Backbone as a ProteinNet text record, in pm:
[ID]
protein_1_A
[PRIMARY]
XXXXXXXXXXXXXXXXXXXXXXXXXXXXXXXXXXXXXXXXXXXXXXXXXXXXXXXXXXXXXXXXXXXXXXXXXXXXXXXXXXXXXXXXXXXXXXXXXXXXXXXXXXXXXXXXXXXXXXXXXXXXXXXXXXXXXXXXXXXXXXXXXXXXXXXXXXXXXXXXXXXXXXXXXXXXXXXXXXXXXXXXXXXXXXXXXXXXXXXXXXXXXXXXXXXXXXXXXXXXXXXXXXXXXXXXXXXXXXXXXXXXXXXXXXXXXXXX
[TERTIARY]
116.4	29.1	110.5	11.8	114	172.3	269.7	348.3	484.5	625.4	697.1	790	872.7	1006.6	1161.1	1225.4	1374.9	1477.6	1549.2	1697.6	1698.4	1707.9	1706.2	1811.4	1833.1	1969.6	1992.3	2129.2	2235.8	2193.9	2132	2122	1934.1	1871.8	1752.9	1672.7	1589.1	1504.3	1368.1	1329.9	1197.6	1109	958.7	887.5	794.9	743.1	555.1	483.3	326.3	227.4	223.6	211.8	198.1	321.9	306.5	485.8	467.3	518.3	542.3	654.6	664	765	770.1	918.5	878.4	1028.1	996.9	1106.6	1123.9	1250.3	1262.1	1269.3	1208.1	1249.9	1254	1306.6	1339.1	1184.4	1196	1023.3	1005.4	1097.8	1049.1	1011.4	998.4	989.8	802.5	827.9	636.4	589.5	462.3	377.5	359.7	267.6	191	248.1	373.1	428	530.7	602.7	662.2	546.2	424.5	393.8	329	338.4	243.7	411.3	573.6	661.8	644	672.3	686.2	564.5	453	371.1	435.1	462	457.3	618.7	698.9	781.5	800.5	690.3	664.8	556	483.9	341.5	215.5	215.5	139.6	49.9	-163.4	-192.4	-117.3	-177.2	-126	-195.4	-309.8	-350.9	-348.2	-242.6	-210.4	-52.4	1.5	95.1	7.9	97.9	27.9	176.5	151.5	269.9	247.1	355.2	294.9	469.8	502.3	595	677.9	795.6	844	997.9	918	1023.7	1143.9	1224.9	1335.5	1400.8	1500.3	1538.7	1694.2	1722.3	1878.7	1898.1	1902.7	1869.4	1995.1	2090.7	2196.5	2152.7	2131	2043.3	1920.9	1839.3	1712.5	1793	1885.3	1966.8	1959.1	2074.8	2106.6	2081.8	1916.6	1829.2	1784.5	1735.4	1713.7	1782.9	1920.5	2040.7	2097	2072.7	2130.5	2198.4	2252.5	2344.6	2236.9	2288.8	2247.7	2298	2270.6	2313.7	2247.6	2365.9	2346	2398.3	2321.9	2386.8	2445.2	2529.3	2568.2	2671.2	2743.1	2887	2888.1	2847.6	2870.1	2755.1	2829.4	2679.6	2746.3	2672.6	2678.4	2627	2747.3	2712.9	2797.4	2653	2679.3	2772.4	2895.4	2996.4	2974.4	2822.6	2839.1	2738.1	2727.5	2655.8	2785.7	2798.2	2922.9	2840.9	2905.8	2969	2914.4	2757.5	2721.3	2789.5	2768.7	2875.8	2875.3	2760	2738.9	2803.6	2865.5	2897.8	3021.3	3056.4	3167	3262.2	3214.5	3253	3212.4	3282.4	3211.8	3210.2	3132.4	3155.7	3092.7	3158.2	3124.7	3082.4	2951.4	2876.2	2810.9	2830.3	2702.1	2671.6	2465.7	2472.7	2540.9	2541.6	2607.4	2588.9	2585.4	2579.9	2510.9	2633	2613.5	2482.6	2445.2	2332.8	2410.2	2354.9	2402.2	2423	2348.3	2372.8	2355.1	2288.4	2190.1	2078.9	2022	1858	1759.9	1837.4	1730	1712.6	1585.5	1572.8	1699.7	1748.9	1862.7	1926.4	2052.7	2093.6	2177	2047.2	2029.4	2078.1	1990.4	1940	2111.6	2160.9	2331.4	2403.7	2407.6	2525.7	2478.4	2343.7	2337.6	2386.6	2431.4	2435.1	2554.3	2605.1	2792.6	2875.7	2761.3	2812.3	2786.5	2742.2	2721.3	2867.8	2861.6	2975	3100.1	3127.9	3276.3	3388.4	3451.7	3605.6	3687	3816.1	3958.9	4000.6	4044.1	4138	4082.7	3917.9	3824.1	3880.5	3870.9	3844.8	3681	3692.8	3530.4	3552.5	3388.5	3372.1	3240.8	3216.2	3107	3094.5	2986.7	2945.8	2810.6	2847.8	2753.3	2726.4	2842.3	2920.7	2834	2802.1	2695.5	2837.8	2816.6	2861.1	2983.4	2998.5	3099	3072.2	2960.7	2880.6	2948	2955.9	2940.8	3061.5	3166.7	3273.2	3346.9	3300.7	3375.4	3337.6	3192.9	3159.7	3238.2	3281.1	3339.2	3508.8	3560.8	3706.4	3682.1	3595.7	3623.3	3571.7	3479.9	3502.2	3620.1	3695.2	3786.1	3883.6	3754.6	3863.4	3957.3	4057.7	4165	4147.9	4054.5	4025.1	3890.4	3912.6	3764.3	3779.7	3748.6	3720.4	3564.9	3556	3387.3	3403.2	3284.6	3243.1	3130.3	3142.2	3007.2	3033.4	2898.2	2922.8	2928	2960.9	2897.5	3012.9	3117.2	3213.4	3247.6	3144.3	3089.2	3081.5	3034	3028.3	3155.3	3278.7	3351.5	3429.8	3411.7	3507.3	3454.6	3321.8	3283.5	3297.2	3283.4	3364.1	3504.8	3604.3	3737.9	3749.7	3672.7	3640.6	3589.3	3492	3438.7	3541.7	3618.5	3758.4	3821.4	3859	3975.1	3906.2	3792.8	3742.8	3721.8	3719.7	3697.2	3816.4	3939.4	4094.1	4112	4058.5	4044.1	4070.9	4133.8	4146.7	4278.6	4370.7	4443.6	4450.5	4285.2	4287.2	4132.1	4099.6	4023.3	4001.6	3995.2	4031.8	3893.9	3903.6	3793.3	3763.3	3682.8	3644.5	3558.6	3544.4	3415.6	3431	3300.2	3261.8	3382.8	3396.4	3485.3	3490.6	3593.5	3540.6	3657.5	3574.3	3661.2	3696.3	3651	3704.3	3848.5	3913.6	4039.4	4073	3987	3983.9	3906.1	3943.2	3847.9	3828.7	3714.4	3648.4	3556	3607.2	3549.3	3381.8	3392.2	3213.6	3197.3	3084.8	3026.3	2913.5	2920.9	2814.1	2743.2	2601.1	2557.6	2455.9	2432.1	2326.1	2266.2	2179.9	2115.2	1973.1	1945.7	1838.5	1832.8	1661.5	1649	1663.9	1635.4	1682.1	1867.7	1916.2	2102.2	2141.3	2114.8	2098.5	2101.2	2020.2	1961.3	2118.3	2115.1	2223.6	2359.3	2356.4	2518.8	2524.6	2475.6	2442.9	2584.2	2580	2686.8	2873.3	2831.8	2971.8	3023.5	2901.9	2919	2953.1	2944	2907.9	3113.1	3138.5	3255.9	3372.7	3318.5	3415.6	3344.1	3304.4	3287.7	3370.3	3481.3	3582.4	3456.7	3551.1	3409	3390.8	3235.2	3266.9	3187.3	3205.6	3218.1	3069.2	3084.5	2952.5	2854.5	2750.4	2708.1	2610.2	2538	2457.6	2420.5	2280.4	2217	2114.4	2078.1	1979.6	1933.5	1848.9	1761.9	1631.2	1614.1	1539.4	1352.3	1253	1134.9	1127.1	1013	966.2	904	804.9	757.4	891	965.8	1118.9	1202.7	1177.5	1299.7	1250.3	1191	1176.2	1289.4	1257.7	1330.8	1476.2	1499.9	1654	1691.1	1645.3	1720.9	1703.8	1635.6	1657.1	1776.8	1826	1934.3	2063.4	2043.8	2184.8	2158.2	2047.9	2070.9	2172.4	2210.4	2257.5	2410	2478.4	2586.3	2641.9	2485.7	2489.2	2385.1	2418.1	2327.9	2245.5	2132.8	2101.8	1984.3	2002.9	1962	1800.4	1701.5	1608.8	1630.6	1543.6	1563.8	1595.1	1599.7	1578	1465.3	1397.8	1262.2	1267	1204.7	1220.5	1086.6	1034.8	948.7	940.4	917.7	871.3	983.9	1122.3	1238.2	1284.4	1399.2	1440.5	1584.3	1644.6	1806.1	1853.6	1911.7	1898.7	2075.3	2087.7	2227.5	2262.1	2340.6	2375.5	2529.1	2605.8	2707.6	2716	2854.7	2870.2	2933.3	2817.3	2893.6	3025
-144.7	-31.5	123.2	250.1	382.6	399	292.3	355	273.1	399.5	358.9	366.3	275.8	251.9	237.7	396.9	375	303	358.2	314.5	342.4	316.5	253.5	360.5	419.8	467.8	321.9	360.1	170.4	138	31.5	-21.5	-35	28.9	37.7	-101.8	-127.5	-233	-217.9	-94.6	-129	-179	-236.8	-305.9	-238.9	-311.7	-275.7	-277.6	-241.1	-279.5	-415.7	-473.9	-557.8	-618.6	-755.6	-812.5	-964	-990.6	-1142.5	-1191.1	-1282.3	-1360.8	-1514	-1530.2	-1615.8	-1713.7	-1830.3	-1906.9	-2077.8	-2125.6	-2216.2	-2373.3	-2466.3	-2565.6	-2668.6	-2814.5	-2937.2	-2969.5	-3022.6	-3133.3	-3223.2	-3275.4	-3386.2	-3317.6	-3203.5	-3115.4	-3103.8	-3141.1	-3121.2	-3015	-3002.6	-2859.6	-2827.1	-2876.1	-2901.3	-2854.8	-2965.9	-2905.4	-2804.3	-2763.4	-2704.5	-2529.8	-2512	-2407.8	-2397.3	-2497.1	-2479.7	-2387.5	-2465.3	-2434.4	-2279.7	-2283	-2091.8	-2012	-2060	-1979.1	-1986	-2029.3	-2019.7	-1903.8	-1929.5	-1844.6	-1718.9	-1688.4	-1510.7	-1453.6	-1561.1	-1515.9	-1532.8	-1573.5	-1584.8	-1705.8	-1632.4	-1786.2	-1861.4	-2006.5	-2121.2	-2087.9	-2076.7	-2005.9	-1936.6	-1820.7	-1735.7	-1784.5	-1965.3	-2012	-2052.3	-2032.6	-2098.6	-2156.3	-2280.4	-2342.9	-2395.1	-2413.3	-2439.5	-2565.7	-2621.3	-2709.9	-2653.4	-2605.3	-2587	-2692.5	-2704	-2785.9	-2793.2	-2880.4	-2855.2	-2764.7	-2721.7	-2684.4	-2638.6	-2617.2	-2528.8	-2450	-2399.9	-2235.9	-2175.6	-2183.5	-2126.5	-2091.8	-2129.3	-2135.3	-1999.2	-2042.3	-1935.6	-1843.4	-1805.2	-1691.1	-1597.1	-1659.1	-1628	-1577.6	-1647.6	-1565.9	-1450.6	-1434.8	-1288.2	-1183.8	-1199.9	-1086.2	-1100.9	-1042.9	-988	-873.5	-839.6	-703.2	-594.8	-487	-351.9	-264.1	-164.2	-63.1	63.6	96.4	284.1	361.8	450.5	531.3	497.6	618.6	510	435	428.2	353.4	227.2	296.6	183.7	66.8	-98.1	-160.3	-225.9	-265.5	-400.2	-523.7	-610.8	-753.3	-837.3	-946.6	-1039.4	-1119	-1138	-1246.1	-1424.8	-1450.1	-1563.1	-1540	-1383.3	-1371.5	-1275.6	-1315.2	-1304.1	-1151.3	-1088.2	-979.8	-905.4	-826.6	-825.4	-787.5	-725.3	-721.9	-545.2	-495.9	-329.2	-281.7	-337	-331.5	-236.2	-88.9	-52.9	-83.2	-22.5	31.6	-106.1	-208.8	-348.4	-269.7	-303.9	-302.1	-464.1	-543.6	-708.7	-687.3	-708.4	-727	-804.5	-894.2	-987.5	-940	-961	-942.9	-1002.5	-877.7	-933.1	-853.5	-835.4	-781.9	-665.4	-596.7	-469.7	-418.7	-252.8	-263.2	-161.1	-221.8	-136.7	-261.1	-298.5	-386.2	-296.5	-221.2	-116.3	-198	-257.6	-315	-198.6	-187	-39.2	90.1	142.5	292.7	336.2	347	442.4	487.5	341.5	300.5	270.2	234.9	282.2	472.9	493.7	658.3	757	677.6	709.8	673.7	546.9	540.6	563	629.5	719.3	820.7	898.6	1016.5	992.2	934.2	920.5	836.1	833.4	766.9	875.2	978.5	1094.5	1262	1219.1	1318.9	1313.4	1190.9	1160.2	1168.3	1287.6	1242.5	1247.1	1190.4	1141.5	1192.3	1174.5	1237.6	1312.6	1324.9	1297.8	1244	1344.2	1278.2	1307.3	1180.2	1134.2	1111.2	1135.3	1062.9	983.9	887	816.5	783.3	882.5	879.8	774.4	676.9	609.6	454.8	396.3	367.6	202.2	151.1	4.1	-81.6	-187.6	-229.1	-167	-87.9	15.9	49.7	34.6	39.4	139.6	254.6	392.2	427.9	409.1	459.6	381.4	260.3	154.7	185.7	271.4	276.1	392.3	489.8	612.4	606.1	479	479.8	409.3	309.6	254.6	348.1	412.1	566.4	670	634.9	715.1	838.5	812.6	889.8	840.4	909.8	896.6	854	895.9	789.7	820.1	745	774.4	732.5	771.2	774	708.9	579.5	534.2	490.3	570.1	563.3	509.5	422.5	382.7	370.7	374.8	301	138.6	91.7	-46.9	-130.3	-170.2	-246.8	-399.1	-398.4	-506.7	-481.1	-351.5	-250.9	-196.4	-159	-151.8	-223.1	-358	-533	-585.7	-525	-558.8	-478.2	-325.6	-257.9	-281.7	-310.5	-359.4	-497	-575	-683.8	-655.9	-549.7	-560.9	-475.2	-401.7	-289.6	-363.4	-495.2	-602	-651.3	-738.2	-789.9	-703.9	-550.8	-490.1	-465.7	-479.4	-338.8	-273.5	-214.9	-56.9	-38.1	-151.3	-135.9	-54.7	-8.5	98.2	262.3	251.6	388.8	431.4	321.9	335.2	327.3	401.2	414.6	423.4	321.8	333.2	350.4	444.2	454.7	477.7	464.8	495.2	597.8	698	809	902.3	991.1	1063	1233.5	1322.8	1438.3	1476	1534.2	1547.1	1652.5	1741.6	1892.5	1929.4	1983.7	2040.8	1907.4	1820.6	1752.4	1812	1797.3	1864.5	1728.1	1727.8	1601.8	1705.4	1614.8	1710.6	1631.1	1535.1	1455.9	1391	1455.7	1405.9	1313.1	1208.5	1095.5	1049.1	1042.1	995.1	927.4	805.4	721.1	663.8	790	712.3	758.3	843.8	845.1	998.9	1043.2	1185	1268.4	1233.9	1282.9	1307.7	1153.7	1193.1	1287.2	1245.5	1392.1	1549.6	1576.9	1718.5	1784.3	1593.6	1645.2	1681	1590.4	1573.8	1680.9	1825.6	1912.3	2015.9	2038.2	2138.1	2037	1953.6	1887.8	1803.5	1823.2	1759.9	1864.3	1945	2113	2132.8	2181.1	2155.3	2108.1	1966.4	1891.3	1889.7	1967.2	1969	2062.1	2101.4	2203.2	2271.6	2422.8	2542.7	2425.9	2440.3	2348.6	2219.7	2174.9	2010.8	2010.7	1873.7	1808.7	1716.1	1766.9	1688.6	1566.6	1424.9	1317.2	1278.5	1329.8	1254.5	1159.8	1065.3	984.2	891.6	787.5	787.1	824.4	956.1	1001.7	958.3	992.9	953	1082.7	1074	1257.3	1288.2	1229.2	1357.2	1434	1419.5	1471.4	1527	1572	1629.4	1759.4	1853.9	1999.3	2040.3	1874.2	1906.8	1907.1	1806.6	1764.8	1919.1	1940.2	2052	2165.2	2200	2294.4	2302.1	2172.2	2213.4	2168.3	2234.4	2230.4	2319.6	2437.4	2529.6	2627.8	2701.5	2734	2696.5	2614.6	2546.6	2549.6	2489.2	2412.3	2456.3	2468.5	2450.3	2384.9	2337.1	2254.7	2230.8	2075.5	2113.1	1986	1981	1854.6	1781.2	1716.9	1564.8	1494.8	1404.2	1246.7	1125.1	1128.8	1011.3	907.2	791.7	623.8	540.7	510.8	428.7	470.3	634.4	698.1	757.8	696.5	743.3	891.2	991.4	1098.1	1061.8	1121.6	1143	1280.3	1382.6	1505.4	1502.8	1604.7	1661.5	1802.2	1897.3	1993.9	2084.9	2160.1	2194	2318.7	2281.2	2366.2	2493.9	2627	2750.8	2801.2
-6.8	27.2	14.7	-28.7	17.5	195.6	165.8	299.7	274.6	203	161.7	298	257.1	356.8	238.4	279.1	198.6	269.1	244.3	296.7	484.6	557.1	664.4	746.5	887.7	935.4	947.6	959.7	1013.7	1147.4	1146.2	1271.6	1268.8	1231.8	1237.3	1146.9	1138.3	990.9	1065.7	1007.1	976.2	908.2	937.4	878.9	847.7	748.9	670.7	793.8	808.7	888.7	776.4	686.7	657.4	559.1	621.6	575.8	513.1	418.6	389.8	405.4	494.4	482.3	400.2	319.4	292.1	292.7	281.1	365	259.7	216.6	133.3	200	212.2	265.9	145.4	255.6	134.5	136.7	11.2	-9	84.2	203.9	283.4	413	435.5	521.5	564.1	692.3	706.5	738.4	644.8	605.2	784.3	802.6	919.3	1094.3	1089.9	1210.6	1176.6	1073.6	1043.7	1074.6	1008.7	1044.2	1175.9	1269.7	1360.3	1465.7	1418.3	1489.3	1456.8	1297.3	1284.2	1318.5	1371.2	1438	1573.6	1644	1808.3	1807.2	1703.3	1717.4	1643.1	1551.1	1520.3	1546.6	1606.8	1676.9	1552.3	1492.6	1376.4	1358.1	1391.5	1357.6	1261.1	1257.6	1184.7	1030.7	1043.5	914.7	853.1	897	841.1	648.5	704	629.8	510.6	393.6	309.9	192.4	129.5	76.5	-61.6	-183.5	-293.2	-283.1	-370.3	-445.2	-547.3	-523.4	-627.9	-698.3	-845.7	-895.8	-932.9	-917.7	-901.6	-1054.6	-1104.3	-1223.5	-1187.7	-1342	-1290.7	-1304.4	-1149.9	-1090.7	-1107.3	-1172	-1249.5	-1393.2	-1464.9	-1536.3	-1548.2	-1468.2	-1469.6	-1397.4	-1338.5	-1287.1	-1426.6	-1506.9	-1593.6	-1688.4	-1713	-1798.8	-1853.6	-1654.4	-1630.3	-1638.4	-1661.9	-1730.3	-1848.8	-1912.7	-2029.3	-2047.7	-2195.2	-2162.1	-2186.1	-2171.4	-2134.5	-2237.2	-2347.6	-2423.5	-2317	-2246	-2183.5	-2243.6	-2327.1	-2409.2	-2550.8	-2623.5	-2764.5	-2726.2	-2643.8	-2576	-2558.2	-2443.5	-2327.9	-2321.6	-2298.5	-2325.2	-2137.1	-2057.5	-1943.8	-1959.1	-1972.3	-1983.4	-1936.4	-1852	-1770.5	-1810.8	-1744.1	-1776	-1862.8	-1813.5	-1920.4	-2024.4	-2072.5	-2225.9	-2321.7	-2413	-2506.7	-2542.1	-2555.3	-2591.6	-2772.4	-2745.8	-2861.9	-2940.6	-3094.1	-3194.2	-3187	-3145	-3129	-3069.5	-2947.6	-2857.5	-2831.2	-2833.9	-2860.1	-2695.8	-2608.1	-2490.8	-2340.9	-2310.4	-2301.1	-2119.2	-2007.4	-1876.4	-1849.4	-1789.2	-1714.6	-1585.2	-1598.3	-1448.7	-1381	-1316.2	-1281.4	-1121.2	-1117.6	-987.5	-856.5	-760.8	-617.6	-513	-384.3	-314.3	-289.2	-336.9	-368	-464.3	-449	-562.5	-680.6	-803	-911.6	-1008.7	-1065.9	-1257.1	-1339.4	-1378.7	-1515.4	-1500.1	-1454.5	-1481.2	-1379	-1281.2	-1236.1	-1289.5	-1322.5	-1377.5	-1330.2	-1204.4	-1176.9	-1173.6	-1183.5	-1260.1	-1363	-1463.5	-1603.4	-1625.7	-1564	-1635.8	-1576.7	-1489.5	-1489.1	-1542.2	-1622.3	-1754.3	-1833.4	-1901.9	-2008.3	-2022.5	-1876	-1855.1	-1812	-1804.1	-1810.4	-1888.1	-1999	-2116.2	-2213	-2204.4	-2292	-2251.7	-2093.8	-2038.6	-2004.5	-1975.3	-1921.2	-2077.3	-2051.3	-2141.1	-2097.6	-2181.4	-2149.8	-2022.7	-1888.7	-1814.7	-1671.2	-1724.8	-1638.5	-1509.1	-1358.4	-1208.3	-1163.6	-1115.4	-1115.6	-953.2	-898.5	-746.7	-768.6	-671.9	-714.2	-568	-512	-378.6	-326	-262.4	-275.2	-398.3	-387.8	-496.3	-512.2	-414	-436.5	-531.5	-623.4	-648.9	-743.6	-759.4	-828.4	-996.2	-1034.1	-1174.8	-1243.9	-1147.5	-1220.2	-1238	-1132.1	-1161.4	-1217.5	-1216	-1349.7	-1462.8	-1547.2	-1631.7	-1702.2	-1570.6	-1595.9	-1662.6	-1567.9	-1609.9	-1737.7	-1807.9	-1891.1	-2070.4	-1961.6	-2064.4	-2123.8	-2025.8	-2041.3	-1948.9	-1835	-1693.6	-1635.5	-1579.3	-1554.1	-1399.9	-1348.6	-1186.8	-1109.2	-1058.3	-987.4	-875.1	-739.9	-559.4	-556.4	-502.1	-491.8	-356.2	-255.9	-140.6	-139.1	6.9	65.1	145.6	257.6	370.6	365.4	339.8	374.5	314.5	381.3	321.5	249.5	278.1	126.8	19.6	22.4	-140.4	-157.9	-100.3	-129	-169.5	-119.4	-147.4	-320.7	-339.7	-454.5	-550.7	-558.1	-654.7	-649.2	-633.9	-618	-702.9	-665	-766.7	-883.6	-887.8	-1045.9	-1119.6	-1079.2	-1105.6	-1177.5	-1060.1	-1139.7	-1255.6	-1248.4	-1334.7	-1489.3	-1454.1	-1590.4	-1638	-1586.5	-1602.9	-1558.7	-1457.8	-1457.4	-1308.5	-1183.4	-1057.7	-1040.7	-1138.1	-1130	-1118	-1174.2	-1174.9	-1056.4	-983.1	-909.7	-704.3	-603.7	-547	-414.2	-307.5	-267.9	-93.4	-53.5	87.5	139.2	330.5	378.2	386.6	433.5	406.3	450.8	397.6	428.3	373.6	441.8	380	237	205.6	20.3	-12.5	148.2	77.5	13.4	-36.5	-89.1	-210.5	-272.5	-373.5	-481.4	-606.7	-716.6	-786.5	-843.9	-917.9	-1076.2	-1225.1	-1329.5	-1321.9	-1284.6	-1254.4	-1116.8	-1098.1	-944.1	-941.5	-937.7	-900.5	-755	-765	-673.1	-693.2	-694.2	-677	-594.1	-462.5	-373.6	-348.6	-211	-218	-206.1	-212.3	-224.2	-61.8	5.6	175.6	151.7	150.5	162.3	34.8	-60.1	-150.1	-93.3	-45.3	0.1	69.1	178.6	322.3	269.3	156.5	111.8	-36.5	-41.7	-149.3	-98.9	13.6	39.7	-33	25.1	56.3	-131	-176.5	-285.2	-400.5	-340.3	-461.9	-405.6	-276.6	-268.1	-310.5	-424.7	-470.8	-591.9	-638.3	-804.6	-831.6	-900.8	-982.5	-1039.8	-1076.3	-1139.8	-1310.9	-1334.6	-1430.9	-1476.1	-1334	-1330.9	-1362	-1379.4	-1406.1	-1305.8	-1265.7	-1179.4	-1215.5	-1153.6	-1166.9	-1093.4	-1061	-947.3	-965.8	-862.5	-896	-767.6	-771.2	-665.7	-619	-722.5	-683.8	-782	-711.1	-734.7	-788.3	-924.7	-1026.9	-887.2	-783.7	-675.9	-601.3	-605.8	-530.9	-615.2	-718.1	-811.3	-778.9	-727.5	-743.7	-538.5	-484.7	-332.9	-352.5	-439.2	-468.8	-515.7	-624.5	-673.3	-666.8	-563.9	-470.7	-407	-369.4	-260.6	-357.2	-445	-538.9	-659.1	-695.1	-770.4	-745.4	-651.7	-581.4	-640	-655.1	-685.8	-847.8	-883.5	-1034.3	-1130.7	-1206.4	-1325.1	-1372.5	-1307.4	-1354.6	-1472.5	-1552.3	-1654.2	-1620.3	-1767.9	-1761	-1704.9	-1579.6	-1533.4	-1680.2	-1665.9	-1749.3	-1653.8	-1696.1	-1667.5	-1673	-1630.1	-1663.8	-1541	-1559.8	-1455.5	-1293.2	-1327.4	-1207.1	-1118.7	-1166	-1132.5	-1210.7	-1156.8	-1183	-1192.2	-1302.2	-1275.5	-1306.3	-1220.4	-1177.5	-1303.1	-1384.6	-1366.8	-1388.6	-1366.5	-1354.4	-1412.9	-1407.8	-1426.6	-1297.6	-1235.7	-1079.2	-1195.5	-1110	-1110.9	-1107.4
[MASK]
++++++++++++++++++++++++++++++++++++++++++++++++++++++++++++++++++++++++++++++++++++++++++++++++++++++++++++++++++++++++++++++++++++++++++++++++++++++++++++++++++++++++++++++++++++++++++++++++++++++++++++++++++++++++++++++++++++++++++++++++++++++++++++++++

């Protein structure tokens, strides 16, 4: 229903008022006794449980079928490791789903990748704040950026980012870090694909990290949140028309 829950604060585990829990058990498990045991632990009435049999299949193949090459802009393609590179692909980023967010399939990531494909010039220095899998920073490096600083609060994301950079042979240009003060550092491109609330809070810091005329790409923003986020950045950046896809927005600007 209309009960949005977005990125929680560290240590918080917010739940919806109506939450569906799904578990996978062996086919030999006795449903009656299992449901009674779960009911006692969770505090749900026995009648709330439903079950069905899932036929076995080649799970690895089923996973692969869900992820196919994605073209992002005119040059860049994101290609899973199990898939052949399309003949039309110019710049190829190899990436598989993992623990960290960012495969190119979500509208926010796809919009950012399109913007990066259109913007990045050789020799640029890039900041990717909230890097997740590192897909944005790695894409910028593959497109000719000289260096990228990838920042995330999740240590697993930083490990995934480093691994993906190695796989794409751009590790020499990548630096990872937990959130830090970027005062004194200047970047040609500032990327942040997170959420509207954090983007508003980070606006002063991201503005100081952008050199004059630097490009800004922000996403993780619902269409209804565009005005709020733009208001936080318009004093420091000349904002362009947003890019929209499936209810999500990507904002772009140039440092004043």
